[in-house]
XYZ file of C-alpha atoms in Angstrom:
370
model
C -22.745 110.488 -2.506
C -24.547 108.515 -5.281
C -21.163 106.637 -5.818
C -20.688 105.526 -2.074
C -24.664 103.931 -1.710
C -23.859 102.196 -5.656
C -20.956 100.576 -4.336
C -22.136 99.342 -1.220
C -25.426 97.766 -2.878
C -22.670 95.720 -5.303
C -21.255 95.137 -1.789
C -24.342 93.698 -0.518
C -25.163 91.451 -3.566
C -22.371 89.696 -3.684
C -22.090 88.817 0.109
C -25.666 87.351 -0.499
C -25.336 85.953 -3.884
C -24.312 81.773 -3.918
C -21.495 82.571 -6.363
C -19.390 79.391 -7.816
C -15.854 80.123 -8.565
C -14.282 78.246 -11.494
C -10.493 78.212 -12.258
C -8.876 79.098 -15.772
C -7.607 76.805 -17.944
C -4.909 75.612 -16.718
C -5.342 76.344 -12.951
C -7.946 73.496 -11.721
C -7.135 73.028 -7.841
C -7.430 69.403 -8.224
C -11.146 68.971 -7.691
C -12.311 65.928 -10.080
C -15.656 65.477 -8.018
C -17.365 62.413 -6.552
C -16.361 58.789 -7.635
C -19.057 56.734 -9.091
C -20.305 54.598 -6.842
C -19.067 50.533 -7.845
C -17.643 51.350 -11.176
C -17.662 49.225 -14.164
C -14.798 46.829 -13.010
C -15.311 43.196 -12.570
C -17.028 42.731 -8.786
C -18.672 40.170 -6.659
C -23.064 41.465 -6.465
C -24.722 41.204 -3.150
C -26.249 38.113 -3.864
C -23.266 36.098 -4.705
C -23.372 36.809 -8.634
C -20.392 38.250 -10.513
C -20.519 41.109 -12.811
C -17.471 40.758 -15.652
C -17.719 43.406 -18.316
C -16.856 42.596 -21.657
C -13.540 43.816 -21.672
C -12.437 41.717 -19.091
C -13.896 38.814 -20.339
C -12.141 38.958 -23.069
C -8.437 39.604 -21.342
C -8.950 36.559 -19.092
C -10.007 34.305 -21.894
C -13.280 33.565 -20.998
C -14.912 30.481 -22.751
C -18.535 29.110 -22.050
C -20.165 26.425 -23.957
C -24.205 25.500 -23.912
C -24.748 22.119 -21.871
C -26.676 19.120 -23.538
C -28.040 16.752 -21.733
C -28.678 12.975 -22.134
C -27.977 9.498 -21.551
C -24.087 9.231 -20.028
C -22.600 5.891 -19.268
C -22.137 4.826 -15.428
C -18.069 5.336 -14.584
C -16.114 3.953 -11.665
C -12.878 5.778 -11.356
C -9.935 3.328 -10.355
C -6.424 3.298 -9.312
C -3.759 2.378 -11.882
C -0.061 2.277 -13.077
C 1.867 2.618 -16.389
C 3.496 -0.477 -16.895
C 5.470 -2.297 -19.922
C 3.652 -3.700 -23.230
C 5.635 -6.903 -23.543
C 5.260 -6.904 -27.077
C 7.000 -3.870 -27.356
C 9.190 -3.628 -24.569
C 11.458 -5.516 -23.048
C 14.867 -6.280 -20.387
C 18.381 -6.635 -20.885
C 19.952 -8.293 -18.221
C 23.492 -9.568 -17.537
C 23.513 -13.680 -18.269
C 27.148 -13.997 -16.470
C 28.477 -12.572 -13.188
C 31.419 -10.030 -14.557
C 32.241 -6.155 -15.159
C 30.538 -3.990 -17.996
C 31.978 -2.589 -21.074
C 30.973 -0.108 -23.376
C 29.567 -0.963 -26.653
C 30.407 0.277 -29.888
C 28.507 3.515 -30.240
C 29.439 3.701 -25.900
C 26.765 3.166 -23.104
C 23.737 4.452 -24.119
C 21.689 6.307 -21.507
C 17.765 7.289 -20.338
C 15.916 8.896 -23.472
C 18.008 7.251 -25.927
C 16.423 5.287 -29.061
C 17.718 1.984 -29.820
C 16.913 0.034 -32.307
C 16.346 -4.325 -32.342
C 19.783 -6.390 -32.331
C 22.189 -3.072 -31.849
C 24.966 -3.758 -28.927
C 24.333 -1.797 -25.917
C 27.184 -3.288 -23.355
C 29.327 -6.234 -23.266
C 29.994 -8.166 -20.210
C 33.947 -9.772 -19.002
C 32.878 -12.819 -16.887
C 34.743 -12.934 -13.830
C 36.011 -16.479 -13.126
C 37.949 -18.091 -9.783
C 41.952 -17.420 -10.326
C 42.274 -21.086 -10.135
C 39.331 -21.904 -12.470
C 40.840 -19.639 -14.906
C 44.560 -21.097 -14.247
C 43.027 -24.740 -14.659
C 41.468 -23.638 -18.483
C 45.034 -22.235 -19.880
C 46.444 -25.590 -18.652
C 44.019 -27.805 -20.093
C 44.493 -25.246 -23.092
C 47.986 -26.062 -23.576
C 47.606 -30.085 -23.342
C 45.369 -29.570 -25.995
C 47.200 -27.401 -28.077
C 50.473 -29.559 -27.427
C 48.832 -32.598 -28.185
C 47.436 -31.420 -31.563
C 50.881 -30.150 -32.741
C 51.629 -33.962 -31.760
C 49.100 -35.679 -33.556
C 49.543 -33.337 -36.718
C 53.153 -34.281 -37.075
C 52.008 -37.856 -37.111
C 49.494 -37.320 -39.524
C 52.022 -35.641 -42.247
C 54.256 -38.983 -41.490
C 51.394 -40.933 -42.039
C 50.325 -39.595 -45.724
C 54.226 -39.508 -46.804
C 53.631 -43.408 -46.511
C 50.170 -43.385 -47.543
C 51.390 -46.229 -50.395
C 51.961 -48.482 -47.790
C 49.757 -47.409 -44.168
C 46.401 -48.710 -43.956
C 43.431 -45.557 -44.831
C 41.607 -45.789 -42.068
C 44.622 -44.975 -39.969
C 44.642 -41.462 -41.880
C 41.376 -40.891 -40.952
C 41.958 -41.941 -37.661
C 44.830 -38.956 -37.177
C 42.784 -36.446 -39.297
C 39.721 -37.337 -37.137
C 41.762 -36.690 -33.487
C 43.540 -33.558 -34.938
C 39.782 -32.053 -35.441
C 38.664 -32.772 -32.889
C 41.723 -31.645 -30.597
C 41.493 -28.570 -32.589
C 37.650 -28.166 -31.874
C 38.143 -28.684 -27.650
C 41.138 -25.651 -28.161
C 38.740 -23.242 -29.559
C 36.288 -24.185 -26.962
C 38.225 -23.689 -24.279
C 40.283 -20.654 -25.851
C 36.575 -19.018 -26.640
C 35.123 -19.500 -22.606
C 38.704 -18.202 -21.934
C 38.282 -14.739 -23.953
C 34.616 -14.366 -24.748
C 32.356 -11.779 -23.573
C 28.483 -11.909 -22.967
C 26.619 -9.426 -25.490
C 23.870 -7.236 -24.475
C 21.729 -6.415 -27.282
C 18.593 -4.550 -27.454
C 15.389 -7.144 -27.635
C 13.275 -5.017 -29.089
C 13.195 -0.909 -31.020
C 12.420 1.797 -28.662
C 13.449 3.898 -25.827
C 15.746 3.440 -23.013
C 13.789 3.781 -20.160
C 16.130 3.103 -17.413
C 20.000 2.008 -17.113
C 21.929 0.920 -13.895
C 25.190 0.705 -16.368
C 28.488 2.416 -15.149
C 31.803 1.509 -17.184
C 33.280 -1.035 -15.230
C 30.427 -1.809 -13.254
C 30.556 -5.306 -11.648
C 27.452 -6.722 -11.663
C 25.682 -10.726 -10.842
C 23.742 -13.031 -13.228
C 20.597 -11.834 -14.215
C 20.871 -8.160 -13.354
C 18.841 -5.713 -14.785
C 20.993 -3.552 -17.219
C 18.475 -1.633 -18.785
C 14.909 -1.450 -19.616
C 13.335 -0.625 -23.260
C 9.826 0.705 -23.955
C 7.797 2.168 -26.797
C 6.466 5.162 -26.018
C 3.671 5.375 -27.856
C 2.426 1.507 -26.877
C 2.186 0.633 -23.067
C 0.153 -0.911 -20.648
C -2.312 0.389 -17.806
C -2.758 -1.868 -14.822
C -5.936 -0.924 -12.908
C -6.869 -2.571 -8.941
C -10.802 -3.503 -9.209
C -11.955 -3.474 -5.132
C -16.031 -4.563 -6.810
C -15.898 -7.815 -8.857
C -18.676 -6.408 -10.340
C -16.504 -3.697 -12.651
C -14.646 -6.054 -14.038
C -17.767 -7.866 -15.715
C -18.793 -5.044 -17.164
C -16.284 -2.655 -18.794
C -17.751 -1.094 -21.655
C -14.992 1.201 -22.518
C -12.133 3.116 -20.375
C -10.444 6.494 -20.837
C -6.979 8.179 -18.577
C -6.431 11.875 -18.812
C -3.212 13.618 -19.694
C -3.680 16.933 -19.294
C -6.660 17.682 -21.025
C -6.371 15.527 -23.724
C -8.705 11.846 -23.066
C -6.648 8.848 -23.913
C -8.972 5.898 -24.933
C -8.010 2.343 -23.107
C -8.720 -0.865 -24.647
C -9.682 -3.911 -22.318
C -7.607 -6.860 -22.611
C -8.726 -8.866 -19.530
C -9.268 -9.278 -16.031
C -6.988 -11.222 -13.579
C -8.131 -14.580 -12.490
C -6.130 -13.763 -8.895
C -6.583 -11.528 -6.422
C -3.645 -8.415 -5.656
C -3.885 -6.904 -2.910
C -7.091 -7.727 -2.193
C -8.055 -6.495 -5.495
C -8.820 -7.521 -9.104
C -6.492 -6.129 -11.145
C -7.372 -4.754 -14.853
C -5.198 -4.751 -17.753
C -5.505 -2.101 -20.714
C -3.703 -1.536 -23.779
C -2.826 2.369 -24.746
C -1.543 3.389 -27.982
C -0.839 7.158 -29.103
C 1.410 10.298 -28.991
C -0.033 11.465 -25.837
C 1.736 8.252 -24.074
C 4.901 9.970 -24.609
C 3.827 12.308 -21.664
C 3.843 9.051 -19.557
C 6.403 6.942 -17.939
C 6.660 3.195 -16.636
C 5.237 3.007 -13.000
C 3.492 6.076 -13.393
C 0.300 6.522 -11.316
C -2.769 6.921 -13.112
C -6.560 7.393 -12.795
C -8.513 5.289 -14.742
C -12.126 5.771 -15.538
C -13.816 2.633 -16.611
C -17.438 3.308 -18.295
C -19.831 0.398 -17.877
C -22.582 -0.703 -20.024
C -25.409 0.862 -17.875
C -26.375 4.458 -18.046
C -27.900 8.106 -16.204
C -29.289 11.096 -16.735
C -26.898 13.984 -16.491
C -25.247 17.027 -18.636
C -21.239 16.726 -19.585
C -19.334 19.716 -18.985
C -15.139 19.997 -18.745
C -13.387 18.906 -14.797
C -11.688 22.213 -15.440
C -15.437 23.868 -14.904
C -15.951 22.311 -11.372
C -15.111 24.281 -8.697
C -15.212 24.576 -4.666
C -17.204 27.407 -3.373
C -16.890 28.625 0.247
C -18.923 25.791 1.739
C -16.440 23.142 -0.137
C -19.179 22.301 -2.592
C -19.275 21.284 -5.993
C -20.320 24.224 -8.075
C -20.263 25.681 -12.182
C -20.338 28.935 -13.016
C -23.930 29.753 -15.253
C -23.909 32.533 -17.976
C -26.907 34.525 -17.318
C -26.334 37.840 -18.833
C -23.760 39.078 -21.539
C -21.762 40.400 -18.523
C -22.932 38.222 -15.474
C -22.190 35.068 -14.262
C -23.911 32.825 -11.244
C -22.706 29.828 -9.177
C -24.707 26.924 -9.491
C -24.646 23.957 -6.804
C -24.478 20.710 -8.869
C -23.493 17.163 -8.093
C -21.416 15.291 -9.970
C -20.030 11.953 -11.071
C -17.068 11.138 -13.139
C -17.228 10.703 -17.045
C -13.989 10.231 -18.725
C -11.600 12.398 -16.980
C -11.560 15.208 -19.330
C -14.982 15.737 -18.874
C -17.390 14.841 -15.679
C -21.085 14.112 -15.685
C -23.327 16.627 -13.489
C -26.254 14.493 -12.520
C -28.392 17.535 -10.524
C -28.047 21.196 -10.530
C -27.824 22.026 -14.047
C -30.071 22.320 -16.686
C -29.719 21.970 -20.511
C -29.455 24.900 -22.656
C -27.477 27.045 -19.963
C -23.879 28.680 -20.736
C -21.486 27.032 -18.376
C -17.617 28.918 -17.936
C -15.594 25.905 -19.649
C -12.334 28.418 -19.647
C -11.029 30.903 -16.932
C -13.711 29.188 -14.484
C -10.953 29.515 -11.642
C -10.482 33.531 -12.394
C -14.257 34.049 -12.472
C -14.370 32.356 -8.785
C -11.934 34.599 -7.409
C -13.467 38.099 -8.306
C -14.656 39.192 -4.986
């Protein structure tokens, strides 16, 4: 009797206890709990911030740099070309109507460096079959006269003892000059125009084809130096072009200083156009006729904080914004206007204040973290 009322009170407790039952080691049923709420992954805040841990900083590469402000010079950004240095540069064109042939070393094609005097192509000039039928006639008069007069001439100095000198000279005179009018006429017969190269440097273009036909004054091929060309700019404001205190291109993101050599004195296209002389590796990466941006920098300056173009961005609205360190791991947009600098770098007149961290690297990747 005591046993039946023990076990029932065990019973009782344990219908009424809250008991928690835990699996063995081993034999979890797959419960890991709640998730944390947000995590520590990088995420877009509620009030348009960006939260980038560490970690990920690092795998995206991010780079910021602390802005400086000051004095930047006034820049007009214009519309230009690559075009030929004609010191260092030049066009080999056909003097003769006729068909190409090789050169020594063969045709030489696009890339290829030449150097000063070497033979690139020769040219057969095509004359009229009567022309050409007229010259071998005339040709052999000549030739058959000369054999004439030389015969004379050996008669003549057999009886030198006895025939006046100045008839001698006479024969030796005519057979020289017979002999001269031959080679003249044997040499326009057989002789073949010579393209040479004008100047060391790179072909930059060829229209040669062995066997090509081409006219008088056709353009065979083009050299260049790459590492000394020209940048044409069109000036719409005659005031830029009276004051051009320096000028810059970007390749890539390497700034390519420009040195002003003049402004035209006639008008292109309504336009003044600009001329600039480039020198450096980094023209390598360019090519005659190329478009280009060029930033001229004027003598007159404003207030404003340089940061890299790459660092610009569009937000939502289509404005100009940067993206501000605030916090080891956060980052906020900041509305700026800007003007360009030098094409590598651009000058942000309102918005941004000096001292902040601005992204300069993995800008783009920070504005897509939503």
């Amino acid at each position: 009797m005591k046993l039946n009322v023990l076990f029932a009170a065990l019973a009782l407790v344990s219908a009424s206890a809250p008991w928690n039952a835990f699996a063995g080691e081993g034999h979890d049923h797959g419960d890991k709990g709640p998730a944390v709420a947000g995590g520590n992954g990088p995420q877009r805040q509620a009030d348009g911030s960006v939260f980038l841990p560490k970690p990920a900083q690092r795998q995206i590469g991010v780079r910021t740099l602390v802005t400086e402000a000051g004095e930047l010079s006034r820049t007009t950004a214009l519309a230009g070309k690559v075009v030929m240095d004609p010191n260092a540069g030049g066009k080999v064109q056909a003097m003769v109507a006729g068909r190409l042939e090789a050169g020594p070393q063969g045709l030489p094609s696009v890339g290829q460096t030449v150097k000063k005097g070497d033979v690139l192509a020769y040219v057969s000039p095509s004359t009229d079959q009567i022309e050409r039928s007229n010259q071998t006639a005339q040709l052999a008069e000549l030739q058959a006269a000369r054999a004439l007069v030389e015969k004379r001439l050996a008669r003549l100095k057999e009886l030198a003892d006895t025939v006046p000198r100045k008839e001698i000279e006479a024969a030796e005179s005519e057979v020289a000059s017979l002999g001269a009018r031959s080679k003249a006429i044997g040499g326009g017969l057989n002789a073949r125009d010579v393209l040479t190269a004008p100047v060391s440097g790179v072909i930059a273009s060829s229209n040669a084809v062995s066997g090509q036909v081409v006219d008088a004054r056709e353009l065979v091929f083009e050299i260049v130096d790459p590492k000394r060309l020209r940048v044409e700019a069109l000036a719409y404001d005659p005031e830029v072009a009276s004051d051009v205190a320096s000028a810059s291109l970007a390749v890539g993101d390497r700034r390519i200083p420009l040195t002003f050599i003049g402004a035209a004195r006639s008008l292109r296209e309504q336009a003044v156009p600009l001329a600039f002389a480039a020198e450096g590796d980094a023209l390598a990466l360019l090519a005659v006729g190329q478009p280009v941006e060029v930033f001229v920098q004027s003598r007159t300056t404003q207030q404003g904080v340089s940061v890299p173009a790459a660092s610009v961005l569009k937000n939502p609205a289509n404005q100009n914004i940067v993206w501000v360190k605030t916090a080891p791991e956060r980052f906020e947009s900041r509305t700026v206007t800007i003007a360009p600098l030098d094409g590598v770098n651009v000058a942000v007149t309102s918005g941004l204040e000096a001292g902040e961290r601005v992204a300069s690297r993995a800008a783009t990747l920070i504005n897509q973290i939503r």
